[in-house]
Tab-separated table of C-alpha atoms and ligand atoms in Angstrom:
chain	number	residue	atom	x	y	z
A	1320	MET	CA	201.719	8.405	-94.906
A	1321	ASN	CA	199.457	11.200	-93.648
A	1322	THR	CA	199.439	14.574	-95.431
A	1323	PRO	CA	202.437	16.337	-93.815
A	1324	ILE	CA	201.568	19.013	-91.324
A	1325	THR	CA	203.851	21.413	-89.429
A	1326	PHE	CA	202.987	22.856	-86.023
A	1327	THR	CA	204.871	26.007	-85.009
A	1328	VAL	CA	205.866	26.353	-81.380
A	1329	ALA	CA	207.192	29.517	-79.730
A	1330	VAL	CA	209.748	28.326	-77.180
A	1331	LEU	CA	210.339	30.688	-74.240
A	1332	PRO	CA	212.939	29.099	-71.933
A	1333	GLY	CA	212.939	32.082	-69.533
A	1334	ASP	CA	215.142	32.329	-66.457
A	1335	SER	CA	216.857	30.222	-63.790
A	1336	ILE	CA	215.888	26.539	-64.204
A	1337	GLY	CA	213.612	27.411	-67.174
A	1338	PRO	CA	216.221	26.758	-69.912
A	1339	ASP	CA	217.293	23.468	-68.230
A	1340	VAL	CA	213.810	21.952	-68.128
A	1341	ILE	CA	212.874	23.305	-71.566
A	1342	ALA	CA	215.933	21.594	-73.086
A	1343	GLU	CA	214.552	18.260	-71.847
A	1344	GLY	CA	211.019	19.040	-73.007
A	1345	VAL	CA	212.358	19.831	-76.489
A	1346	LYS	CA	214.491	16.670	-76.452
A	1347	VAL	CA	211.401	14.551	-75.768
A	1348	LEU	CA	209.372	16.493	-78.351
A	1349	ARG	CA	212.016	15.691	-80.984
A	1350	ALA	CA	212.037	12.018	-79.914
A	1351	VAL	CA	208.254	11.911	-80.377
A	1352	GLU	CA	208.466	13.704	-83.722
A	1353	ARG	CA	210.706	10.930	-85.065
A	1354	GLN	CA	207.927	8.434	-84.321
A	1355	LEU	CA	205.009	10.361	-85.796
A	1356	ASP	CA	203.725	10.001	-89.289
A	1357	GLY	CA	203.673	13.241	-91.323
A	1358	VAL	CA	203.913	15.645	-88.378
A	1359	ARG	CA	206.740	18.138	-87.872
A	1360	PHE	CA	207.390	20.780	-85.220
A	1361	GLU	CA	208.994	24.096	-86.097
A	1362	LEU	CA	210.462	25.584	-82.937
A	1363	ARG	CA	211.035	29.351	-82.732
A	1364	GLU	CA	212.935	30.420	-79.628
A	1365	TYR	CA	212.423	33.859	-78.077
A	1366	SER	CA	213.900	35.632	-75.073
A	1367	VAL	CA	211.285	36.569	-72.449
A	1368	GLY	CA	211.616	37.062	-68.700
A	1369	ALA	CA	213.821	38.815	-66.165
A	1370	GLY	CA	216.946	38.167	-68.288
A	1371	GLU	CA	215.270	39.881	-71.230
A	1372	TYR	CA	214.324	42.823	-68.988
A	1373	LEU	CA	217.993	43.254	-68.090
A	1374	LYS	CA	218.854	43.359	-71.808
A	1375	SER	CA	216.027	45.432	-73.279
A	1376	GLY	CA	214.099	46.935	-70.358
A	1377	ASP	CA	210.991	44.887	-71.186
A	1378	PRO	CA	210.452	41.301	-69.956
A	1379	LEU	CA	207.884	40.646	-72.721
A	1380	PRO	CA	208.680	42.830	-75.761
A	1381	SER	CA	205.588	43.498	-77.876
A	1382	ALA	CA	207.336	42.221	-81.040
A	1383	THR	CA	207.906	38.897	-79.252
A	1384	LEU	CA	204.280	38.762	-78.119
A	1385	GLU	CA	203.190	39.218	-81.747
A	1386	LYS	CA	205.524	36.396	-82.853
A	1387	CYS	CA	204.003	34.190	-80.145
A	1388	ARG	CA	200.504	34.979	-81.420
A	1389	GLU	CA	201.500	33.654	-84.848
A	1390	CYS	CA	202.496	30.240	-83.469
A	1391	ASP	CA	200.236	27.245	-82.893
A	1392	ALA	CA	201.381	26.989	-79.264
A	1393	ILE	CA	203.799	28.464	-76.755
A	1394	LEU	CA	206.130	26.318	-74.652
A	1395	LEU	CA	207.425	28.183	-71.622
A	1396	GLY	CA	210.001	27.300	-68.955
A	1397	ALA	CA	209.959	29.571	-65.902
A	1398	MET	CA	210.345	33.305	-65.499
A	1399	GLY	CA	211.674	35.730	-62.919
A	1400	LEU	CA	214.865	36.293	-60.943
A	1401	PRO	CA	214.733	37.116	-57.217
A	1402	ASP	CA	216.788	40.312	-57.541
A	1403	VAL	CA	215.241	41.617	-60.755
A	1404	ARG	CA	212.116	43.604	-59.948
A	1405	TRP	CA	210.104	46.539	-61.214
A	1406	PRO	CA	210.960	49.862	-59.564
A	1407	SER	CA	207.812	49.359	-57.416
A	1408	GLY	CA	209.457	46.258	-55.914
A	1409	VAL	CA	207.111	43.644	-57.398
A	1410	GLU	CA	208.428	40.689	-59.373
A	1411	MET	CA	208.226	40.456	-63.129
A	1412	THR	CA	205.584	37.965	-64.231
A	1413	PRO	CA	205.458	37.924	-68.043
A	1414	GLN	CA	203.878	34.456	-67.819
A	1415	ILE	CA	200.832	36.072	-66.146
A	1416	ASP	CA	200.899	38.929	-68.691
A	1417	LEU	CA	200.753	36.327	-71.462
A	1418	ARG	CA	197.611	34.789	-69.927
A	1419	GLU	CA	195.890	38.161	-69.870
A	1420	LYS	CA	197.084	39.411	-73.257
A	1421	LEU	CA	196.225	36.162	-75.065
A	1422	ASP	CA	193.025	35.640	-73.056
A	1423	LEU	CA	194.145	32.266	-71.723
A	1424	TYR	CA	191.335	31.777	-69.245
A	1425	GLY	CA	191.571	28.017	-68.740
A	1426	GLY	CA	194.370	27.077	-66.351
A	1427	LEU	CA	194.534	23.304	-66.707
A	1428	ARG	CA	196.474	21.570	-63.916
A	1429	PRO	CA	196.401	17.775	-64.279
A	1430	ILE	CA	197.352	16.025	-61.036
A	1431	LYS	CA	198.254	12.401	-61.616
A	1432	LEU	CA	200.344	10.150	-59.391
A	1433	TYR	CA	202.624	8.035	-61.569
A	1434	HIS	CA	204.239	6.045	-58.758
A	1435	PRO	CA	202.985	5.591	-55.161
A	1436	HIS	CA	206.537	6.203	-53.811
A	1437	ASP	CA	206.325	9.833	-54.873
A	1438	SER	CA	203.296	10.740	-52.756
A	1439	PRO	CA	203.645	11.813	-49.134
A	1440	LEU	CA	200.247	10.191	-48.513
A	1441	LYS	CA	200.063	6.678	-47.080
A	1442	ALA	CA	198.281	3.796	-48.779
A	1443	ILE	CA	197.840	5.387	-52.185
A	1444	GLY	CA	197.988	2.869	-55.025
A	1445	PRO	CA	198.880	3.499	-58.684
A	1446	GLY	CA	196.118	5.570	-60.239
A	1447	GLY	CA	194.965	6.599	-56.745
A	1448	ILE	CA	195.364	10.282	-57.563
A	1449	ASP	CA	194.125	11.401	-60.957
A	1450	PHE	CA	192.217	14.668	-61.163
A	1451	VAL	CA	192.380	17.992	-62.965
A	1452	ILE	CA	192.119	21.497	-61.554
A	1453	PHE	CA	190.634	24.029	-63.976
A	1454	ARG	CA	191.677	27.408	-62.663
A	1455	GLU	CA	190.156	30.599	-64.084
A	1456	SER	CA	193.257	32.544	-65.128
A	1457	THR	CA	192.248	36.016	-66.303
A	1458	GLU	CA	190.245	37.512	-63.414
A	1459	GLY	CA	189.358	36.559	-59.803
A	1460	LEU	CA	191.536	37.912	-57.013
A	1461	PHE	CA	194.590	38.082	-59.303
A	1462	SER	CA	192.983	40.927	-61.250
A	1463	ALA	CA	193.867	43.137	-58.266
A	1464	ARG	CA	197.504	42.889	-59.294
A	1465	HIS	CA	196.948	45.932	-61.519
A	1466	ASN	CA	196.113	48.101	-58.487
A	1467	SER	CA	198.613	50.818	-57.624
A	1468	ALA	CA	201.168	50.021	-54.946
A	1469	VAL	CA	199.969	50.796	-51.421
A	1470	PRO	CA	202.118	53.456	-49.663
A	1471	ALA	CA	203.813	52.112	-46.535
A	1472	ASP	CA	202.031	54.654	-44.331
A	1473	ALA	CA	198.555	53.890	-45.754
A	1474	ALA	CA	195.865	52.986	-43.255
A	1475	LEU	CA	194.022	50.671	-45.628
A	1476	ALA	CA	194.722	48.239	-48.447
A	1477	THR	CA	192.085	46.356	-50.434
A	1478	ASP	CA	192.120	43.915	-53.327
A	1479	THR	CA	188.962	43.073	-55.237
A	1480	MET	CA	187.817	39.633	-56.384
A	1481	ARG	CA	186.592	40.266	-59.936
A	1482	ILE	CA	184.142	37.724	-61.342
A	1483	THR	CA	182.397	38.414	-64.633
A	1484	ARG	CA	179.527	36.402	-66.074
A	1485	VAL	CA	181.503	35.747	-69.262
A	1486	GLY	CA	184.600	34.705	-67.314
A	1487	ALA	CA	182.773	32.379	-64.918
A	1488	GLU	CA	180.574	30.857	-67.588
A	1489	ARG	CA	183.365	29.954	-69.992
A	1490	ILE	CA	185.597	28.335	-67.358
A	1491	CYS	CA	182.667	26.344	-65.933
A	1492	ARG	CA	181.681	25.215	-69.432
A	1493	ARG	CA	185.229	24.051	-70.229
A	1494	ALA	CA	185.338	22.181	-66.898
A	1495	PHE	CA	182.061	20.386	-67.594
A	1496	GLU	CA	183.181	19.527	-71.131
A	1497	LEU	CA	186.343	18.011	-69.711
A	1498	ALA	CA	184.471	16.108	-66.989
A	1499	ALA	CA	182.185	14.685	-69.665
A	1500	THR	CA	185.251	13.046	-71.281
A	1501	ARG	CA	186.595	11.729	-67.957
A	1502	ARG	CA	184.779	10.291	-64.927
A	1503	GLN	CA	181.704	12.522	-65.242
A	1504	HIS	CA	182.271	14.468	-62.051
A	1505	CYS	CA	182.782	18.208	-61.599
A	1506	THR	CA	183.490	19.922	-58.274
A	1507	LEU	CA	183.107	23.657	-57.753
A	1508	VAL	CA	185.473	25.137	-55.163
A	1509	ASP	CA	184.431	28.552	-53.866
A	1510	LYS	CA	183.734	30.580	-50.737
A	1511	ALA	CA	180.054	31.197	-51.467
A	1512	ASN	CA	179.163	31.203	-47.769
A	1513	VAL	CA	181.151	34.407	-47.201
A	1514	LEU	CA	181.799	36.297	-50.440
A	1515	PRO	CA	179.014	37.587	-52.716
A	1516	SER	CA	181.336	37.299	-55.743
A	1517	MET	CA	181.653	33.598	-54.995
A	1518	ALA	CA	177.903	33.141	-54.564
A	1519	TYR	CA	177.600	34.678	-58.040
A	1520	PHE	CA	180.224	32.262	-59.416
A	1521	ARG	CA	178.233	29.366	-57.884
A	1522	ARG	CA	174.997	30.546	-59.506
A	1523	ILE	CA	176.708	30.525	-62.889
A	1524	PHE	CA	178.199	27.059	-62.223
A	1525	ASP	CA	174.661	25.824	-61.444
A	1526	GLU	CA	173.314	27.335	-64.663
A	1527	VAL	CA	176.037	25.725	-66.799
A	1528	SER	CA	175.599	22.374	-65.038
A	1529	ARG	CA	172.082	22.082	-66.502
A	1530	ASP	CA	173.623	21.663	-69.965
A	1531	PHE	CA	175.563	18.606	-68.748
A	1532	PRO	CA	172.980	16.294	-67.177
A	1533	THR	CA	175.313	13.260	-67.121
A	1534	VAL	CA	177.999	15.043	-65.089
A	1535	LYS	CA	177.564	14.766	-61.325
A	1536	THR	CA	178.370	17.912	-59.359
A	1537	LEU	CA	179.713	18.809	-55.950
A	1538	ARG	CA	180.079	22.264	-54.406
A	1539	ILE	CA	182.602	22.753	-51.601
A	1540	TYR	CA	184.236	25.688	-49.852
A	1541	VAL	CA	187.912	26.275	-50.468
A	1542	ASP	CA	188.925	25.508	-46.873
A	1543	ALA	CA	187.162	22.126	-47.041
A	1544	ALA	CA	188.753	21.520	-50.442
A	1545	ALA	CA	192.214	21.837	-48.877
A	1546	LEU	CA	191.202	19.204	-46.309
A	1547	TYR	CA	189.575	16.767	-48.732
A	1548	LEU	CA	192.397	17.004	-51.272
A	1549	VAL	CA	194.690	15.535	-48.615
A	1550	GLN	CA	192.179	13.126	-47.034
A	1551	LYS	CA	190.474	11.738	-50.131
A	1552	PRO	CA	192.107	12.910	-53.360
A	1553	HIS	CA	190.579	9.910	-55.190
A	1554	ALA	CA	187.139	11.564	-54.777
A	1555	PHE	CA	188.001	14.282	-57.315
A	1556	ASP	CA	187.790	14.223	-61.103
A	1557	VAL	CA	187.561	17.824	-62.417
A	1558	ILE	CA	187.738	20.808	-60.057
A	1559	VAL	CA	186.808	24.306	-61.219
A	1560	THR	CA	187.659	27.415	-59.232
A	1561	GLU	CA	188.655	31.076	-59.375
A	1562	ASN	CA	192.205	32.250	-60.028
A	1563	MET	CA	193.739	32.625	-56.553
A	1564	PHE	CA	192.079	29.549	-55.048
A	1565	GLY	CA	193.286	27.593	-58.073
A	1566	ASP	CA	196.798	28.945	-57.637
A	1567	ILE	CA	196.970	27.795	-54.023
A	1568	LEU	CA	195.233	24.436	-54.471
A	1569	SER	CA	197.410	23.603	-57.508
A	1570	ASP	CA	200.535	23.750	-55.349
A	1571	LEU	CA	198.880	21.705	-52.608
A	1572	ALA	CA	197.813	19.158	-55.211
A	1573	ALA	CA	201.319	19.066	-56.741
A	1574	GLY	CA	202.572	18.182	-53.268
A	1575	LEU	CA	200.366	15.064	-53.327
A	1576	ILE	CA	202.161	13.663	-56.381
A	1577	GLY	CA	205.775	14.469	-55.540
A	1578	GLY	CA	206.078	18.239	-55.743
A	1579	MET	CA	206.287	21.038	-58.255
A	1580	GLY	CA	208.651	19.145	-60.526
A	1581	MET	CA	205.883	16.623	-61.298
A	1582	ALA	CA	203.012	18.990	-62.102
A	1583	PRO	CA	202.421	20.024	-65.739
A	1584	SER	CA	200.122	22.811	-66.798
A	1585	ALA	CA	198.398	24.413	-69.758
A	1586	ASP	CA	196.857	27.872	-70.005
A	1587	LEU	CA	194.192	27.542	-72.653
A	1588	GLY	CA	192.256	30.159	-74.562
A	1589	ASP	CA	189.988	29.722	-77.538
A	1590	ARG	CA	192.794	30.488	-80.030
A	1591	HIS	CA	196.086	30.460	-78.136
A	1592	ALA	CA	197.676	28.294	-75.475
A	1593	VAL	CA	200.766	28.269	-73.271
A	1594	PHE	CA	202.254	25.056	-71.894
A	1595	GLN	CA	204.592	25.193	-68.938
A	1596	PRO	CA	205.515	23.327	-65.764
A	1597	SER	CA	203.417	24.482	-62.798
A	1598	HIS	CA	206.562	25.427	-60.923
A	1599	GLY	CA	208.362	28.754	-60.880
A	1600	THR	CA	212.042	29.494	-61.228
A	1601	ALA	CA	213.104	27.535	-58.101
A	1602	PRO	CA	215.953	29.920	-57.201
A	1603	ASP	CA	217.132	27.505	-54.472
A	1604	ILE	CA	218.261	24.921	-57.084
A	1605	ALA	CA	219.159	27.268	-59.954
A	1606	GLY	CA	222.386	26.418	-61.791
A	1607	LYS	CA	222.769	22.995	-60.156
A	1608	GLY	CA	221.465	20.930	-63.064
A	1609	ILE	CA	219.095	18.987	-60.811
A	1610	ALA	CA	215.686	20.485	-61.658
A	1611	ASN	CA	213.095	17.787	-62.290
A	1612	PRO	CA	212.111	17.987	-66.000
A	1613	ILE	CA	209.049	15.696	-65.716
A	1614	ALA	CA	206.541	18.571	-65.279
A	1615	THR	CA	207.847	20.188	-68.473
A	1616	ILE	CA	207.881	16.901	-70.390
A	1617	LEU	CA	204.267	16.233	-69.353
A	1618	SER	CA	203.392	19.807	-70.405
A	1619	VAL	CA	204.740	18.945	-73.865
A	1620	ALA	CA	202.239	16.047	-73.866
A	1621	LEU	CA	199.431	18.507	-73.072
A	1622	MET	CA	200.589	20.628	-76.006
A	1623	LEU	CA	200.387	17.608	-78.309
A	1624	ASP	CA	196.819	16.992	-77.095
A	1625	TRP	CA	195.977	20.641	-77.839
A	1626	PHE	CA	197.034	20.257	-81.497
A	1627	LYS	CA	194.026	17.912	-81.789
A	1628	HIS	CA	195.651	15.815	-84.495
A	1629	PRO	CA	195.423	12.015	-84.245
A	1630	GLU	CA	199.208	11.665	-84.599
A	1631	THR	CA	200.057	14.283	-81.964
A	1632	ARG	CA	197.478	12.765	-79.598
A	1633	ARG	CA	199.268	9.458	-80.103
A	1634	GLY	CA	202.554	11.212	-79.341
A	1635	ALA	CA	201.104	12.656	-76.125
A	1636	GLU	CA	200.193	9.182	-74.994
A	1637	TRP	CA	203.674	7.880	-75.819
A	1638	ILE	CA	205.160	10.570	-73.586
A	1639	ARG	CA	202.924	9.653	-70.656
A	1640	GLN	CA	203.727	5.996	-71.080
A	1641	ALA	CA	207.458	6.685	-71.277
A	1642	VAL	CA	207.301	8.800	-68.095
A	1643	ALA	CA	205.362	6.033	-66.330
A	1644	ALA	CA	207.908	3.438	-67.458
A	1645	VAL	CA	210.910	5.528	-66.344
A	1646	LEU	CA	209.388	6.254	-62.926
A	1647	LYS	CA	208.995	2.527	-62.277
A	1648	GLU	CA	212.733	2.490	-61.587
A	1649	PRO	CA	213.266	4.020	-58.117
A	1650	GLU	CA	216.674	5.466	-59.010
A	1651	ASP	CA	215.358	7.299	-62.084
A	1652	ARG	CA	214.536	10.476	-60.230
A	1653	THR	CA	216.053	13.888	-59.566
A	1654	PRO	CA	216.957	14.802	-55.945
A	1655	ASP	CA	213.567	16.443	-55.226
A	1656	LEU	CA	212.145	12.888	-55.385
A	1657	GLY	CA	215.053	11.267	-53.550
A	1658	GLY	CA	216.999	10.236	-56.651
A	1659	SER	CA	220.436	11.189	-57.912
A	1660	ARG	CA	219.760	11.801	-61.616
A	1661	THR	CA	220.507	15.157	-63.182
A	1662	THR	CA	217.962	17.057	-65.249
A	1663	THR	CA	219.674	15.922	-68.449
A	1664	GLN	CA	219.928	12.277	-67.397
A	1665	LEU	CA	216.222	12.097	-66.583
A	1666	GLY	CA	215.297	13.751	-69.894
A	1667	ASP	CA	217.583	11.304	-71.714
A	1668	ALA	CA	215.884	8.398	-69.924
A	1669	VAL	CA	212.390	9.530	-70.981
A	1670	ALA	CA	213.467	10.139	-74.614
A	1671	ALA	CA	215.265	6.774	-74.840
A	1672	THR	CA	212.378	4.909	-73.214
A	1673	LEU	CA	209.905	6.517	-75.576
A	1674	THR	CA	211.972	5.474	-78.572
A	1675	GLU	CA	212.352	1.942	-77.207
A	1676	LEU	CA	208.631	1.707	-76.480
A	1677	CYS	CA	207.699	2.813	-79.995
A	1678	THR	CA	210.283	0.577	-81.651
A	1679	ALA	CA	209.102	-2.435	-79.659
A	1680	VAL	CA	205.458	-1.823	-80.520
A	1681	LEU	CA	206.123	-1.198	-84.198
A	1682	SER	CA	208.238	-4.357	-84.463
A	1683	GLY	CA	205.637	-6.350	-82.508
A	1684	SER	CA	208.234	-7.587	-80.001
A	1685	SER	CA	207.336	-8.252	-76.384
A	1686	SER	CA	210.102	-6.426	-74.528
A	1687	PRO	CA	209.627	-5.522	-70.843
A	1688	LEU	CA	208.512	-2.095	-72.064
A	1689	MET	CA	205.817	-3.680	-74.198
A	1690	GLN	CA	204.586	-5.543	-71.125
A	1691	ASN	CA	204.652	-2.254	-69.292
A	1692	GLN	CA	202.508	-0.759	-72.016
A	1693	ALA	CA	200.061	-3.650	-71.757
A	1694	ILE	CA	199.772	-3.016	-68.016
A	1695	LEU	CA	199.142	0.656	-68.640
A	1696	CYS	CA	196.451	-0.101	-71.192
A	1697	SER	CA	194.737	-2.642	-68.966
A	1698	ARG	CA	194.588	-0.023	-66.200
A	1699	GLY	CA	192.266	1.920	-68.425
A	1700	SER	CA	194.559	4.719	-69.499
A	1701	THR	CA	193.714	6.247	-72.867
A	1702	CYS	CA	196.209	3.956	-74.545
A	1703	SER	CA	196.252	4.240	-78.308
A	1704	GLN	CA	198.005	1.535	-80.257
A	1705	PRO	CA	199.644	2.662	-83.479
B	1374	LIG	P1	207.886	31.385	-58.146
B	1374	LIG	O1	207.564	32.599	-57.339
B	1374	LIG	O2	208.592	31.690	-59.436
B	1374	LIG	O3	206.706	30.453	-58.303
B	1374	LIG	P2	208.881	29.853	-55.927
B	1374	LIG	O4	210.234	29.660	-55.354
B	1374	LIG	O5	207.841	30.484	-55.084
B	1374	LIG	O6	209.019	30.597	-57.333
B	1374	LIG	P3	208.829	27.366	-57.200
B	1374	LIG	O7	209.850	27.862	-58.133
B	1374	LIG	O8	207.687	26.684	-57.810
B	1374	LIG	O9	208.254	28.485	-56.327
B	1374	LIG	O10	209.543	26.416	-56.147
B	1374	LIG	C1	208.900	25.895	-54.989
B	1374	LIG	C2	209.726	24.748	-54.459
B	1374	LIG	O11	209.663	23.654	-55.382
B	1374	LIG	C3	211.209	25.059	-54.303
B	1374	LIG	O12	211.725	24.385	-53.173
B	1374	LIG	C4	211.836	24.507	-55.556
B	1374	LIG	O13	213.169	24.111	-55.414
B	1374	LIG	C5	210.955	23.311	-55.846
B	1374	LIG	N1	210.897	23.090	-57.282
B	1374	LIG	C6	210.222	23.830	-58.174
B	1374	LIG	N2	210.401	23.346	-59.394
B	1374	LIG	C7	211.198	22.269	-59.293
B	1374	LIG	C8	211.745	21.344	-60.224
B	1374	LIG	N3	211.497	21.426	-61.523
B	1374	LIG	N4	212.539	20.367	-59.743
B	1374	LIG	C9	212.784	20.255	-58.441
B	1374	LIG	N5	212.304	21.085	-57.515
B	1374	LIG	C10	211.515	22.091	-57.936
C-alpha cells in the first residue's frame, strides 16, 4: 500500500452539454480511483459560466477563482449560452479568462485516432494519426480580445498579434520537452513569410531548438499546415503555434479523428492546469443527452498524467485502454459518430470496461479485454502493467 495521497479537483460543469459530459468524466474518474492504490480524489464543484452570470452577474466570481487556485487541478465542461452575452454583445468566455488569470500558457491538444472508422480520411490505419498541438494560450492574436468594441460606423478595425519573448520561449520549450518524450519531432506553424511577429516567434523557436539536439524540427506556414494535416497527418508528432492558429488547427485536427467529441485538451501553466474537452457548448445538441463524453473522459486521463504520480499515470493509461476497447465495438458510439448510444450509456461502457480490464489483469485471467490490452501494448503504447 502506497502512502495515501489526496488530489483536490475543482469541477466546473458549466453550461449546456457541459454538465452531461462532466458527469461521465467524473464517473470514469471514480472507476479509476477504485483501482488505484492509496490515491483519492476530492471533488469540489463550483458554478461558473453563463448560468452563473444569470444568477450572480459574474460568470467567474473571484471567490470561485480563488477556490480553483487552491485545487490541484480544474476539470471543466463547457461554458456559454447563445443568448447570454455581455452588454457589448460578445459571448462570455470564463474558460479563456481562467487561462489568462492562472497563466495557463500551454494549450495541449492531443489528436489520436482510436478507430479508423471514425476518421473521414481514407486508408488510415490504427495509430495512423497520433500527434499533439501545443497552442500558446495567453497571448497571440487572442490578446486583442481586450480591445474596446468597434463602433458600427468606424472606418477601421485592427487587432494586434502579441508575441512576447517570454511567452514564445516557454511554449516552444514545453513543446520540445514533449517531443523529446515522443517521436523526437517538433513542427513550428507560423506565418513568418508575412508577419514580423511570426518571424520573431520563429527566431525564438530556433533558439530553443538548440537546447534539444535530438529533436528534429520542421517550420511550415499555417496555410500549408492546414493542407498537410489533411494530406499526411502521420508526418506530425508535436506542433507548436500561436494562440489563434492553434485554435483553428485544433478544430481541423479534431475533425480528422471523428470530431469535437473525440478531442481532449489541457491548458497547462507552471502551477495550475485546466482539463476540458476541446469542444464548446454545442447548442445544437443541448438537452438531448447525446453529447459524446469521450473528449471529457480523455481529458480526465490528461489530468491524471498531470498529477505526476505513478498510480495516477497508471490510471490515465487504464482510461485510454478502456476507451480504445469500447471503440472497437462499432455500435458503442454517440450519434456524432454514427452510433445510437446516449452520453450516459457511453460513459457507463467506458467505466465498466475499465473495471473489467483492471479486474482481469489483477486476477491474471486472459479475457478478451486482456487480449485487447496485449494488442495495445504490442502496438507500442505506453502500456504500464500493474
Ligand atoms: P463554442 O463557441 O462554445 O466553441 P460552437 O458551437 O462554435 O461552440 P462546439 O460547441 O465545439 O462549437 O460545436 C461544434 C460542432 O461540434 C457542433 O455541431 C456540435 O454539435 C459538435 N459537438 C461539439 N461537442 C460535441 C460532443 N461532445 N458530442 C457531439 N457533438 C459535439
